Amino acid sequence: MSRLNSTFFLNATIVRPNLFFISGLTGIPHTKYYYVFLCFVYTLSLLGNTFVMFVIYADHCLHSPKYIAVFNLLVSDLCVSTALVPPLIDTLLFKSQLISYEACLTNMFFVCWFLFMQSFTLTILSFDRLVAICFPLRYNEIVTNKSMLVITAVTWIIAGLSVVIAVIFISRLSFCKSTVINSYFCDHAPTSWLACNDNTPSLIMSWTHVIMILWLPVLFIIGTYICIARALLKIAVAMERLKAMKTCTSHLILVSVFYLPVCINAAMGSRLHPNVRIFSTSLALVLPPILNPIIYSLKTEEFTESIKRFYRRKMHIAVRNK
């Protein structure tokens, strides 16, 4: 009974503010130009991701494990753009930097969840390239549509549960001092730092997320490309080696765009001005959703052939109708 009363007392003493203040972009000059840029980026990312998703869905030739992963990447890109960019635009355009406690936790959950999926899907694509180049004869046996769907579903569940735990830890914190979040969205770590009670579990969860989203995927991708490089060196015919390398270029560009800015920010640490860190990190999150469909449209031969087939089919139907 005393334990129950103690639990009730702890619950009763949690201080939850009505509003948080998002201060991340207040010190950055000429933010109105950033607003115009974000509007442009968000519009193009919506159009580009939707178009590529439609082509993958409509063309049965693209219903392969690789393009199941690509489709998943586009979905997570579209979701993270929608969770992140409209609130940013609202903040910049209407100066509405106040956000309710419940809306803050909701924003934190969805942005972190979709960021997890972006990172995990790039890792899945590196595994796909590893098997395709290092074990080509067993590729159709190891990487099937069913196995790719299972892997994708499991990563969504793991990412979702991890973020749910992190948000629950935040909900157990008291905010009796500052409610100013030094970020451009309701980021987990900056929000945890504001707590006036023990925030150790929440900060541990923040570091766990950094390891899961950034360092483990980066190490895994580096490992896969070391194995791929060794396999390519064993290919005697130069043309075959070049053809195998071309299948990796799209993925390598996506990996560089997504991870490099975040890794540089992490390596620089406190040497970077807070505004520079916030601005560069926000760019690192809003640019991949617009670049991913462009890269897969222009750099992937199967996709360009699919668009050509779709165009020829439409032209044939139009001529026949005449």
PDB file of C-alpha atoms in Angstrom:
ATOM      1  CA  MET A   1       0.000   0.000   0.000  1.00  0.00           C
ATOM      2  CA  SER A   2       2.855   2.362   0.841  1.00  0.00           C
ATOM      3  CA  ARG A   3       4.458   1.574  -2.519  1.00  0.00           C
ATOM      4  CA  LEU A   4       1.177   2.473  -4.264  1.00  0.00           C
ATOM      5  CA  ASN A   5       1.004   5.777  -2.387  1.00  0.00           C
ATOM      6  CA  SER A   6       4.624   6.506  -3.273  1.00  0.00           C
ATOM      7  CA  THR A   7       3.903   5.874  -6.966  1.00  0.00           C
ATOM      8  CA  PHE A   8       0.875   8.134  -6.815  1.00  0.00           C
ATOM      9  CA  PHE A   9       2.949  10.880  -5.183  1.00  0.00           C
ATOM     10  CA  LEU A  10       5.607  10.647  -7.896  1.00  0.00           C
ATOM     11  CA  ASN A  11       2.912  10.888 -10.565  1.00  0.00           C
ATOM     12  CA  ALA A  12       1.336  13.859  -8.827  1.00  0.00           C
ATOM     13  CA  THR A  13       4.601  15.820  -8.678  1.00  0.00           C
ATOM     14  CA  ILE A  14       5.344  15.654 -12.419  1.00  0.00           C
ATOM     15  CA  VAL A  15       5.209  19.213 -13.786  1.00  0.00           C
ATOM     16  CA  ARG A  16       4.031  19.360 -17.385  1.00  0.00           C
ATOM     17  CA  PRO A  17       4.019  22.753 -19.107  1.00  0.00           C
ATOM     18  CA  ASN A  18       1.155  23.838 -21.311  1.00  0.00           C
ATOM     19  CA  LEU A  19       3.551  25.060 -24.014  1.00  0.00           C
ATOM     20  CA  PHE A  20       7.121  24.637 -25.239  1.00  0.00           C
ATOM     21  CA  PHE A  21       9.016  27.315 -27.141  1.00  0.00           C
ATOM     22  CA  ILE A  22      10.962  26.167 -30.236  1.00  0.00           C
ATOM     23  CA  SER A  23      13.935  28.539 -30.314  1.00  0.00           C
ATOM     24  CA  GLY A  24      16.175  26.792 -32.839  1.00  0.00           C
ATOM     25  CA  LEU A  25      15.757  29.175 -35.774  1.00  0.00           C
ATOM     26  CA  THR A  26      15.356  32.482 -33.927  1.00  0.00           C
ATOM     27  CA  GLY A  27      19.026  33.458 -34.118  1.00  0.00           C
ATOM     28  CA  ILE A  28      19.474  32.634 -37.807  1.00  0.00           C
ATOM     29  CA  PRO A  29      19.338  35.716 -40.093  1.00  0.00           C
ATOM     30  CA  HIS A  30      17.220  35.908 -43.279  1.00  0.00           C
ATOM     31  CA  THR A  31      14.962  33.035 -42.239  1.00  0.00           C
ATOM     32  CA  LYS A  32      12.310  34.226 -44.733  1.00  0.00           C
ATOM     33  CA  TYR A  33      14.540  32.942 -47.532  1.00  0.00           C
ATOM     34  CA  TYR A  34      14.790  29.615 -45.757  1.00  0.00           C
ATOM     35  CA  TYR A  35      10.976  29.557 -45.658  1.00  0.00           C
ATOM     36  CA  VAL A  36      10.816  29.967 -49.467  1.00  0.00           C
ATOM     37  CA  PHE A  37      13.451  27.248 -49.854  1.00  0.00           C
ATOM     38  CA  LEU A  38      11.519  24.870 -47.569  1.00  0.00           C
ATOM     39  CA  CYS A  39       8.285  25.450 -49.511  1.00  0.00           C
ATOM     40  CA  PHE A  40      10.117  24.627 -52.745  1.00  0.00           C
ATOM     41  CA  VAL A  41      11.801  21.547 -51.275  1.00  0.00           C
ATOM     42  CA  TYR A  42       8.618  20.203 -49.689  1.00  0.00           C
ATOM     43  CA  THR A  43       6.573  20.624 -52.884  1.00  0.00           C
ATOM     44  CA  LEU A  44       9.201  18.889 -55.002  1.00  0.00           C
ATOM     45  CA  SER A  45       9.670  16.088 -52.478  1.00  0.00           C
ATOM     46  CA  LEU A  46       5.920  15.418 -52.425  1.00  0.00           C
ATOM     47  CA  LEU A  47       5.721  15.342 -56.230  1.00  0.00           C
ATOM     48  CA  GLY A  48       8.958  13.395 -56.713  1.00  0.00           C
ATOM     49  CA  ASN A  49       8.358  10.724 -54.079  1.00  0.00           C
ATOM     50  CA  THR A  50       4.738  10.238 -55.116  1.00  0.00           C
ATOM     51  CA  PHE A  51       5.730   9.886 -58.783  1.00  0.00           C
ATOM     52  CA  VAL A  52       8.464   7.320 -58.105  1.00  0.00           C
ATOM     53  CA  MET A  53       6.171   5.376 -55.749  1.00  0.00           C
ATOM     54  CA  PHE A  54       3.475   5.311 -58.449  1.00  0.00           C
ATOM     55  CA  VAL A  55       5.905   4.001 -61.084  1.00  0.00           C
ATOM     56  CA  ILE A  56       7.161   1.255 -58.740  1.00  0.00           C
ATOM     57  CA  TYR A  57       3.591   0.275 -57.845  1.00  0.00           C
ATOM     58  CA  ALA A  58       2.335   0.325 -61.463  1.00  0.00           C
ATOM     59  CA  ASP A  59       5.215  -1.577 -63.101  1.00  0.00           C
ATOM     60  CA  HIS A  60       5.285  -5.265 -62.151  1.00  0.00           C
ATOM     61  CA  CYS A  61       8.884  -5.492 -63.417  1.00  0.00           C
ATOM     62  CA  LEU A  62       9.875  -3.347 -60.429  1.00  0.00           C
ATOM     63  CA  HIS A  63       8.144  -5.601 -57.905  1.00  0.00           C
ATOM     64  CA  SER A  64      11.499  -6.933 -56.691  1.00  0.00           C
ATOM     65  CA  PRO A  65      13.164  -6.973 -53.240  1.00  0.00           C
ATOM     66  CA  LYS A  66      15.376  -3.991 -54.085  1.00  0.00           C
ATOM     67  CA  TYR A  67      12.424  -1.830 -55.110  1.00  0.00           C
ATOM     68  CA  ILE A  68      10.379  -2.923 -52.124  1.00  0.00           C
ATOM     69  CA  ALA A  69      13.161  -1.364 -50.023  1.00  0.00           C
ATOM     70  CA  VAL A  70      13.274   1.699 -52.300  1.00  0.00           C
ATOM     71  CA  PHE A  71       9.478   2.082 -51.970  1.00  0.00           C
ATOM     72  CA  ASN A  72       9.853   1.881 -48.179  1.00  0.00           C
ATOM     73  CA  LEU A  73      12.556   4.573 -48.302  1.00  0.00           C
ATOM     74  CA  LEU A  74      10.279   6.841 -50.328  1.00  0.00           C
ATOM     75  CA  VAL A  75       7.413   6.315 -47.861  1.00  0.00           C
ATOM     76  CA  SER A  76       9.651   7.215 -44.908  1.00  0.00           C
ATOM     77  CA  ASP A  77      11.001  10.232 -46.854  1.00  0.00           C
ATOM     78  CA  LEU A  78       7.479  11.441 -47.541  1.00  0.00           C
ATOM     79  CA  CYS A  79       6.443  10.907 -43.922  1.00  0.00           C
ATOM     80  CA  VAL A  80       9.469  12.631 -42.370  1.00  0.00           C
ATOM     81  CA  SER A  81       9.036  15.607 -44.732  1.00  0.00           C
ATOM     82  CA  THR A  82       5.386  15.921 -43.725  1.00  0.00           C
ATOM     83  CA  ALA A  83       6.196  15.587 -40.005  1.00  0.00           C
ATOM     84  CA  LEU A  84       9.064  18.082 -40.120  1.00  0.00           C
ATOM     85  CA  VAL A  85       8.711  20.674 -42.897  1.00  0.00           C
ATOM     86  CA  PRO A  86       5.137  22.044 -42.421  1.00  0.00           C
ATOM     87  CA  PRO A  87       5.771  22.866 -38.721  1.00  0.00           C
ATOM     88  CA  LEU A  88       9.058  24.518 -39.761  1.00  0.00           C
ATOM     89  CA  ILE A  89       7.250  26.586 -42.390  1.00  0.00           C
ATOM     90  CA  ASP A  90       4.592  27.508 -39.836  1.00  0.00           C
ATOM     91  CA  THR A  91       7.306  28.619 -37.403  1.00  0.00           C
ATOM     92  CA  LEU A  92       9.134  30.712 -40.004  1.00  0.00           C
ATOM     93  CA  LEU A  93       6.066  32.236 -41.672  1.00  0.00           C
ATOM     94  CA  PHE A  94       3.797  32.969 -38.713  1.00  0.00           C
ATOM     95  CA  LYS A  95       6.433  33.103 -35.959  1.00  0.00           C
ATOM     96  CA  SER A  96       4.371  30.495 -34.114  1.00  0.00           C
ATOM     97  CA  GLN A  97       7.193  28.979 -32.106  1.00  0.00           C
ATOM     98  CA  LEU A  98       4.939  27.906 -29.264  1.00  0.00           C
ATOM     99  CA  ILE A  99       3.805  24.280 -29.308  1.00  0.00           C
ATOM    100  CA  SER A 100       1.596  22.477 -26.813  1.00  0.00           C
ATOM    101  CA  TYR A 101       3.013  19.716 -24.625  1.00  0.00           C
ATOM    102  CA  GLU A 102       0.934  17.008 -26.340  1.00  0.00           C
ATOM    103  CA  ALA A 103       1.724  18.297 -29.838  1.00  0.00           C
ATOM    104  CA  CYS A 104       5.430  18.390 -28.944  1.00  0.00           C
ATOM    105  CA  LEU A 105       5.472  14.719 -27.910  1.00  0.00           C
ATOM    106  CA  THR A 106       3.488  13.793 -31.031  1.00  0.00           C
ATOM    107  CA  ASN A 107       5.917  15.688 -33.270  1.00  0.00           C
ATOM    108  CA  MET A 108       8.856  14.033 -31.478  1.00  0.00           C
ATOM    109  CA  PHE A 109       7.391  10.574 -31.986  1.00  0.00           C
ATOM    110  CA  PHE A 110       6.713  10.850 -35.716  1.00  0.00           C
ATOM    111  CA  VAL A 111       9.912  12.682 -36.696  1.00  0.00           C
ATOM    112  CA  CYS A 112      12.096  10.226 -34.763  1.00  0.00           C
ATOM    113  CA  TRP A 113      10.166   7.194 -36.033  1.00  0.00           C
ATOM    114  CA  PHE A 114      10.503   8.161 -39.690  1.00  0.00           C
ATOM    115  CA  LEU A 115      14.170   9.111 -39.228  1.00  0.00           C
ATOM    116  CA  PHE A 116      14.754   5.626 -37.852  1.00  0.00           C
ATOM    117  CA  MET A 117      13.134   4.177 -40.957  1.00  0.00           C
ATOM    118  CA  GLN A 118      15.212   6.303 -43.341  1.00  0.00           C
ATOM    119  CA  SER A 119      18.393   5.055 -41.676  1.00  0.00           C
ATOM    120  CA  PHE A 120      17.253   1.429 -41.392  1.00  0.00           C
ATOM    121  CA  THR A 121      16.121   1.334 -45.031  1.00  0.00           C
ATOM    122  CA  LEU A 122      19.496   2.604 -46.269  1.00  0.00           C
ATOM    123  CA  THR A 123      21.031  -0.217 -44.213  1.00  0.00           C
ATOM    124  CA  ILE A 124      18.644  -2.741 -45.782  1.00  0.00           C
ATOM    125  CA  LEU A 125      19.586  -1.478 -49.270  1.00  0.00           C
ATOM    126  CA  SER A 126      23.289  -1.954 -48.455  1.00  0.00           C
ATOM    127  CA  PHE A 127      22.530  -5.550 -47.411  1.00  0.00           C
ATOM    128  CA  ASP A 128      20.703  -6.034 -50.732  1.00  0.00           C
ATOM    129  CA  ARG A 129      23.775  -4.805 -52.680  1.00  0.00           C
ATOM    130  CA  LEU A 130      26.070  -6.981 -50.527  1.00  0.00           C
ATOM    131  CA  VAL A 131      24.172 -10.161 -51.369  1.00  0.00           C
ATOM    132  CA  ALA A 132      23.739  -9.194 -55.052  1.00  0.00           C
ATOM    133  CA  ILE A 133      27.488  -8.662 -55.603  1.00  0.00           C
ATOM    134  CA  CYS A 134      29.126 -11.044 -53.144  1.00  0.00           C
ATOM    135  CA  PHE A 135      26.643 -13.940 -53.475  1.00  0.00           C
ATOM    136  CA  PRO A 136      25.035 -13.457 -56.928  1.00  0.00           C
ATOM    137  CA  LEU A 137      24.117 -17.121 -57.398  1.00  0.00           C
ATOM    138  CA  ARG A 138      22.255 -17.215 -54.086  1.00  0.00           C
ATOM    139  CA  TYR A 139      20.648 -13.763 -54.357  1.00  0.00           C
ATOM    140  CA  ASN A 140      17.193 -15.019 -55.412  1.00  0.00           C
ATOM    141  CA  GLU A 141      17.305 -17.565 -52.609  1.00  0.00           C
ATOM    142  CA  ILE A 142      18.406 -15.188 -49.814  1.00  0.00           C
ATOM    143  CA  VAL A 143      16.667 -11.944 -50.819  1.00  0.00           C
ATOM    144  CA  THR A 144      13.062 -12.593 -51.791  1.00  0.00           C
ATOM    145  CA  ASN A 145      10.014 -10.353 -51.845  1.00  0.00           C
ATOM    146  CA  LYS A 146       8.685 -12.132 -48.766  1.00  0.00           C
ATOM    147  CA  SER A 147      11.932 -11.800 -46.790  1.00  0.00           C
ATOM    148  CA  MET A 148      12.237  -8.115 -47.731  1.00  0.00           C
ATOM    149  CA  LEU A 149       8.655  -7.446 -46.604  1.00  0.00           C
ATOM    150  CA  VAL A 150       9.312  -9.243 -43.307  1.00  0.00           C
ATOM    151  CA  ILE A 151      12.560  -7.317 -42.700  1.00  0.00           C
ATOM    152  CA  THR A 152      10.818  -4.034 -43.517  1.00  0.00           C
ATOM    153  CA  ALA A 153       7.871  -4.784 -41.211  1.00  0.00           C
ATOM    154  CA  VAL A 154      10.197  -5.789 -38.353  1.00  0.00           C
ATOM    155  CA  THR A 155      12.225  -2.567 -38.680  1.00  0.00           C
ATOM    156  CA  TRP A 156       9.041  -0.458 -38.577  1.00  0.00           C
ATOM    157  CA  ILE A 157       7.996  -2.260 -35.370  1.00  0.00           C
ATOM    158  CA  ILE A 158      11.429  -2.006 -33.711  1.00  0.00           C
ATOM    159  CA  ALA A 159      11.738   1.681 -34.611  1.00  0.00           C
ATOM    160  CA  GLY A 160       8.204   2.425 -33.396  1.00  0.00           C
ATOM    161  CA  LEU A 161       8.654   0.638 -30.065  1.00  0.00           C
ATOM    162  CA  SER A 162      12.003   2.330 -29.444  1.00  0.00           C
ATOM    163  CA  VAL A 163      10.528   5.786 -30.037  1.00  0.00           C
ATOM    164  CA  VAL A 164       7.470   4.987 -27.899  1.00  0.00           C
ATOM    165  CA  ILE A 165       9.786   4.118 -24.978  1.00  0.00           C
ATOM    166  CA  ALA A 166      11.703   7.365 -25.506  1.00  0.00           C
ATOM    167  CA  VAL A 167       8.497   9.431 -25.505  1.00  0.00           C
ATOM    168  CA  ILE A 168       7.285   7.647 -22.344  1.00  0.00           C
ATOM    169  CA  PHE A 169      10.552   8.610 -20.622  1.00  0.00           C
ATOM    170  CA  ILE A 170       9.984  12.234 -21.665  1.00  0.00           C
ATOM    171  CA  SER A 171       6.441  12.113 -20.250  1.00  0.00           C
ATOM    172  CA  ARG A 172       7.908  11.140 -16.837  1.00  0.00           C
ATOM    173  CA  LEU A 173      10.009  14.335 -16.680  1.00  0.00           C
ATOM    174  CA  SER A 174       9.132  17.533 -14.847  1.00  0.00           C
ATOM    175  CA  PHE A 175       9.696  20.896 -16.536  1.00  0.00           C
ATOM    176  CA  CYS A 176       9.656  23.400 -13.705  1.00  0.00           C
ATOM    177  CA  LYS A 177      12.351  25.741 -15.077  1.00  0.00           C
ATOM    178  CA  SER A 178      12.893  26.537 -18.753  1.00  0.00           C
ATOM    179  CA  THR A 179      10.551  25.359 -21.516  1.00  0.00           C
ATOM    180  CA  VAL A 180      12.702  26.688 -24.387  1.00  0.00           C
ATOM    181  CA  ILE A 181      13.801  23.863 -26.705  1.00  0.00           C
ATOM    182  CA  ASN A 182      17.046  24.742 -28.489  1.00  0.00           C
ATOM    183  CA  SER A 183      16.195  22.921 -31.703  1.00  0.00           C
ATOM    184  CA  TYR A 184      14.031  23.351 -34.797  1.00  0.00           C
ATOM    185  CA  PHE A 185      11.547  20.669 -33.694  1.00  0.00           C
ATOM    186  CA  CYS A 186      10.683  18.810 -30.490  1.00  0.00           C
ATOM    187  CA  ASP A 187      13.946  16.903 -30.473  1.00  0.00           C
ATOM    188  CA  HIS A 188      14.351  14.248 -27.795  1.00  0.00           C
ATOM    189  CA  ALA A 189      17.722  15.197 -26.275  1.00  0.00           C
ATOM    190  CA  PRO A 190      17.208  19.011 -26.122  1.00  0.00           C
ATOM    191  CA  THR A 191      13.831  18.416 -24.479  1.00  0.00           C
ATOM    192  CA  SER A 192      15.355  16.002 -21.940  1.00  0.00           C
ATOM    193  CA  TRP A 193      17.979  18.577 -20.936  1.00  0.00           C
ATOM    194  CA  LEU A 194      15.219  20.924 -19.731  1.00  0.00           C
ATOM    195  CA  ALA A 195      14.014  18.541 -17.019  1.00  0.00           C
ATOM    196  CA  CYS A 196      14.421  19.486 -13.374  1.00  0.00           C
ATOM    197  CA  ASN A 197      14.098  15.906 -12.069  1.00  0.00           C
ATOM    198  CA  ASP A 198      16.272  12.879 -12.891  1.00  0.00           C
ATOM    199  CA  ASN A 199      16.589  12.729 -16.686  1.00  0.00           C
ATOM    200  CA  THR A 200      19.228   9.977 -16.818  1.00  0.00           C
ATOM    201  CA  PRO A 201      16.986   7.283 -18.401  1.00  0.00           C
ATOM    202  CA  SER A 202      15.840   9.753 -21.043  1.00  0.00           C
ATOM    203  CA  LEU A 203      19.395  10.854 -21.876  1.00  0.00           C
ATOM    204  CA  ILE A 204      20.512   7.218 -22.079  1.00  0.00           C
ATOM    205  CA  MET A 205      17.665   6.642 -24.531  1.00  0.00           C
ATOM    206  CA  SER A 206      18.825   9.655 -26.571  1.00  0.00           C
ATOM    207  CA  TRP A 207      22.328   8.223 -26.857  1.00  0.00           C
ATOM    208  CA  THR A 208      20.861   4.819 -27.720  1.00  0.00           C
ATOM    209  CA  HIS A 209      18.922   6.463 -30.556  1.00  0.00           C
ATOM    210  CA  VAL A 210      22.068   8.168 -31.852  1.00  0.00           C
ATOM    211  CA  ILE A 211      23.848   4.798 -31.887  1.00  0.00           C
ATOM    212  CA  MET A 212      20.889   3.056 -33.558  1.00  0.00           C
ATOM    213  CA  ILE A 213      20.161   5.756 -36.156  1.00  0.00           C
ATOM    214  CA  LEU A 214      23.714   6.858 -36.935  1.00  0.00           C
ATOM    215  CA  TRP A 215      26.702   4.828 -35.783  1.00  0.00           C
ATOM    216  CA  LEU A 216      25.502   1.216 -36.109  1.00  0.00           C
ATOM    217  CA  PRO A 217      24.066   1.745 -39.640  1.00  0.00           C
ATOM    218  CA  VAL A 218      27.200   3.652 -40.735  1.00  0.00           C
ATOM    219  CA  LEU A 219      29.493   0.897 -39.429  1.00  0.00           C
ATOM    220  CA  PHE A 220      27.336  -1.783 -41.064  1.00  0.00           C
ATOM    221  CA  ILE A 221      27.304   0.056 -44.419  1.00  0.00           C
ATOM    222  CA  ILE A 222      31.083   0.596 -44.299  1.00  0.00           C
ATOM    223  CA  GLY A 223      31.514  -3.120 -43.566  1.00  0.00           C
ATOM    224  CA  THR A 224      29.274  -4.133 -46.474  1.00  0.00           C
ATOM    225  CA  TYR A 225      31.165  -1.917 -48.915  1.00  0.00           C
ATOM    226  CA  ILE A 226      34.512  -3.309 -47.742  1.00  0.00           C
ATOM    227  CA  CYS A 227      33.158  -6.771 -48.595  1.00  0.00           C
ATOM    228  CA  ILE A 228      31.766  -5.458 -51.908  1.00  0.00           C
ATOM    229  CA  ALA A 229      35.121  -3.850 -52.801  1.00  0.00           C
ATOM    230  CA  ARG A 230      36.941  -7.127 -52.122  1.00  0.00           C
ATOM    231  CA  ALA A 231      34.416  -9.005 -54.281  1.00  0.00           C
ATOM    232  CA  LEU A 232      34.800  -6.466 -57.125  1.00  0.00           C
ATOM    233  CA  LEU A 233      38.592  -6.853 -57.100  1.00  0.00           C
ATOM    234  CA  LYS A 234      38.136 -10.569 -57.779  1.00  0.00           C
ATOM    235  CA  ILE A 235      36.158  -9.880 -60.980  1.00  0.00           C
ATOM    236  CA  ALA A 236      38.635 -10.294 -63.846  1.00  0.00           C
ATOM    237  CA  VAL A 237      36.634  -8.584 -66.621  1.00  0.00           C
ATOM    238  CA  ALA A 238      36.760  -4.770 -66.316  1.00  0.00           C
ATOM    239  CA  MET A 239      33.335  -4.249 -67.925  1.00  0.00           C
ATOM    240  CA  GLU A 240      31.699  -6.677 -65.506  1.00  0.00           C
ATOM    241  CA  ARG A 241      33.399  -4.911 -62.593  1.00  0.00           C
ATOM    242  CA  LEU A 242      32.178  -1.518 -63.824  1.00  0.00           C
ATOM    243  CA  LYS A 243      28.623  -2.845 -64.278  1.00  0.00           C
ATOM    244  CA  ALA A 244      28.596  -4.186 -60.720  1.00  0.00           C
ATOM    245  CA  MET A 245      29.933  -0.874 -59.377  1.00  0.00           C
ATOM    246  CA  LYS A 246      27.180   1.070 -61.163  1.00  0.00           C
ATOM    247  CA  THR A 247      24.530  -0.851 -59.218  1.00  0.00           C
ATOM    248  CA  CYS A 248      25.957   0.697 -56.019  1.00  0.00           C
ATOM    249  CA  THR A 249      26.282   4.344 -57.107  1.00  0.00           C
ATOM    250  CA  SER A 250      22.688   5.348 -56.308  1.00  0.00           C
ATOM    251  CA  HIS A 251      22.894   3.851 -52.839  1.00  0.00           C
ATOM    252  CA  LEU A 252      26.298   5.422 -52.127  1.00  0.00           C
ATOM    253  CA  ILE A 253      24.976   8.874 -53.084  1.00  0.00           C
ATOM    254  CA  LEU A 254      21.954   8.432 -50.795  1.00  0.00           C
ATOM    255  CA  VAL A 255      24.177   7.266 -47.933  1.00  0.00           C
ATOM    256  CA  SER A 256      26.495  10.264 -48.385  1.00  0.00           C
ATOM    257  CA  VAL A 257      23.610  12.759 -48.477  1.00  0.00           C
ATOM    258  CA  PHE A 258      21.947  11.303 -45.382  1.00  0.00           C
ATOM    259  CA  TYR A 259      24.887  10.462 -43.093  1.00  0.00           C
ATOM    260  CA  LEU A 260      27.785  12.800 -43.957  1.00  0.00           C
ATOM    261  CA  PRO A 261      26.281  16.095 -42.637  1.00  0.00           C
ATOM    262  CA  VAL A 262      25.173  14.430 -39.392  1.00  0.00           C
ATOM    263  CA  CYS A 263      28.552  12.700 -38.935  1.00  0.00           C
ATOM    264  CA  ILE A 264      30.404  15.982 -39.543  1.00  0.00           C
ATOM    265  CA  ASN A 265      28.191  17.755 -36.990  1.00  0.00           C
ATOM    266  CA  ALA A 266      28.809  14.987 -34.468  1.00  0.00           C
ATOM    267  CA  ALA A 267      32.581  15.068 -35.087  1.00  0.00           C
ATOM    268  CA  MET A 268      32.798  18.858 -34.769  1.00  0.00           C
ATOM    269  CA  GLY A 269      30.856  18.850 -31.503  1.00  0.00           C
ATOM    270  CA  SER A 270      30.959  22.085 -29.503  1.00  0.00           C
ATOM    271  CA  ARG A 271      33.328  23.719 -32.011  1.00  0.00           C
ATOM    272  CA  LEU A 272      30.321  24.397 -34.231  1.00  0.00           C
ATOM    273  CA  HIS A 273      28.169  27.425 -33.450  1.00  0.00           C
ATOM    274  CA  PRO A 274      24.730  26.245 -32.235  1.00  0.00           C
ATOM    275  CA  ASN A 275      22.968  28.082 -35.093  1.00  0.00           C
ATOM    276  CA  VAL A 276      25.275  26.495 -37.664  1.00  0.00           C
ATOM    277  CA  ARG A 277      24.626  23.059 -36.177  1.00  0.00           C
ATOM    278  CA  ILE A 278      20.851  23.559 -36.158  1.00  0.00           C
ATOM    279  CA  PHE A 279      20.796  24.932 -39.702  1.00  0.00           C
ATOM    280  CA  SER A 280      23.033  22.198 -41.156  1.00  0.00           C
ATOM    281  CA  THR A 281      21.162  19.425 -39.320  1.00  0.00           C
ATOM    282  CA  SER A 282      17.815  20.710 -40.569  1.00  0.00           C
ATOM    283  CA  LEU A 283      19.185  20.750 -44.126  1.00  0.00           C
ATOM    284  CA  ALA A 284      20.454  17.192 -43.662  1.00  0.00           C
ATOM    285  CA  LEU A 285      16.897  16.108 -42.821  1.00  0.00           C
ATOM    286  CA  VAL A 286      14.952  18.031 -45.482  1.00  0.00           C
ATOM    287  CA  LEU A 287      17.255  17.455 -48.482  1.00  0.00           C
ATOM    288  CA  PRO A 288      17.291  13.609 -48.744  1.00  0.00           C
ATOM    289  CA  PRO A 289      13.512  13.374 -49.427  1.00  0.00           C
ATOM    290  CA  ILE A 290      13.928  15.590 -52.515  1.00  0.00           C
ATOM    291  CA  LEU A 291      17.187  13.987 -53.702  1.00  0.00           C
ATOM    292  CA  ASN A 292      16.236  10.324 -53.295  1.00  0.00           C
ATOM    293  CA  PRO A 293      13.576  10.214 -56.077  1.00  0.00           C
ATOM    294  CA  ILE A 294      15.820  12.259 -58.405  1.00  0.00           C
ATOM    295  CA  ILE A 295      18.750   9.900 -57.843  1.00  0.00           C
ATOM    296  CA  TYR A 296      16.652   6.796 -58.418  1.00  0.00           C
ATOM    297  CA  SER A 297      15.023   8.351 -61.495  1.00  0.00           C
ATOM    298  CA  LEU A 298      18.261   9.406 -63.181  1.00  0.00           C
ATOM    299  CA  LYS A 299      20.846   6.910 -61.901  1.00  0.00           C
ATOM    300  CA  THR A 300      18.931   3.612 -62.000  1.00  0.00           C
ATOM    301  CA  GLU A 301      18.626   1.913 -65.392  1.00  0.00           C
ATOM    302  CA  GLU A 302      15.672  -0.296 -64.418  1.00  0.00           C
ATOM    303  CA  PHE A 303      13.650   2.731 -63.376  1.00  0.00           C
ATOM    304  CA  THR A 304      14.359   4.743 -66.531  1.00  0.00           C
ATOM    305  CA  GLU A 305      13.416   1.705 -68.637  1.00  0.00           C
ATOM    306  CA  SER A 306      10.191   1.408 -66.649  1.00  0.00           C
ATOM    307  CA  ILE A 307       9.312   5.051 -67.399  1.00  0.00           C
ATOM    308  CA  LYS A 308      10.027   4.462 -71.111  1.00  0.00           C
ATOM    309  CA  ARG A 309       7.778   1.386 -71.140  1.00  0.00           C
ATOM    310  CA  PHE A 310       5.034   3.335 -69.381  1.00  0.00           C
ATOM    311  CA  TYR A 311       5.336   6.213 -71.896  1.00  0.00           C
ATOM    312  CA  ARG A 312       5.288   3.850 -74.911  1.00  0.00           C
ATOM    313  CA  ARG A 313       2.226   2.080 -73.515  1.00  0.00           C
ATOM    314  CA  LYS A 314       0.389   5.388 -73.085  1.00  0.00           C
ATOM    315  CA  MET A 315       1.348   6.503 -76.595  1.00  0.00           C
ATOM    316  CA  HIS A 316       0.161   3.186 -78.033  1.00  0.00           C
ATOM    317  CA  ILE A 317      -3.202   3.515 -76.262  1.00  0.00           C
ATOM    318  CA  ALA A 318      -3.577   7.117 -77.473  1.00  0.00           C
ATOM    319  CA  VAL A 319      -2.838   6.139 -81.110  1.00  0.00           C
ATOM    320  CA  ARG A 320      -5.207   3.189 -80.957  1.00  0.00           C
ATOM    321  CA  ASN A 321      -8.010   5.372 -79.552  1.00  0.00           C
ATOM    322  CA  LYS A 322      -7.655   7.761 -82.491  1.00  0.00           C
TER     323      LYS A 322
END
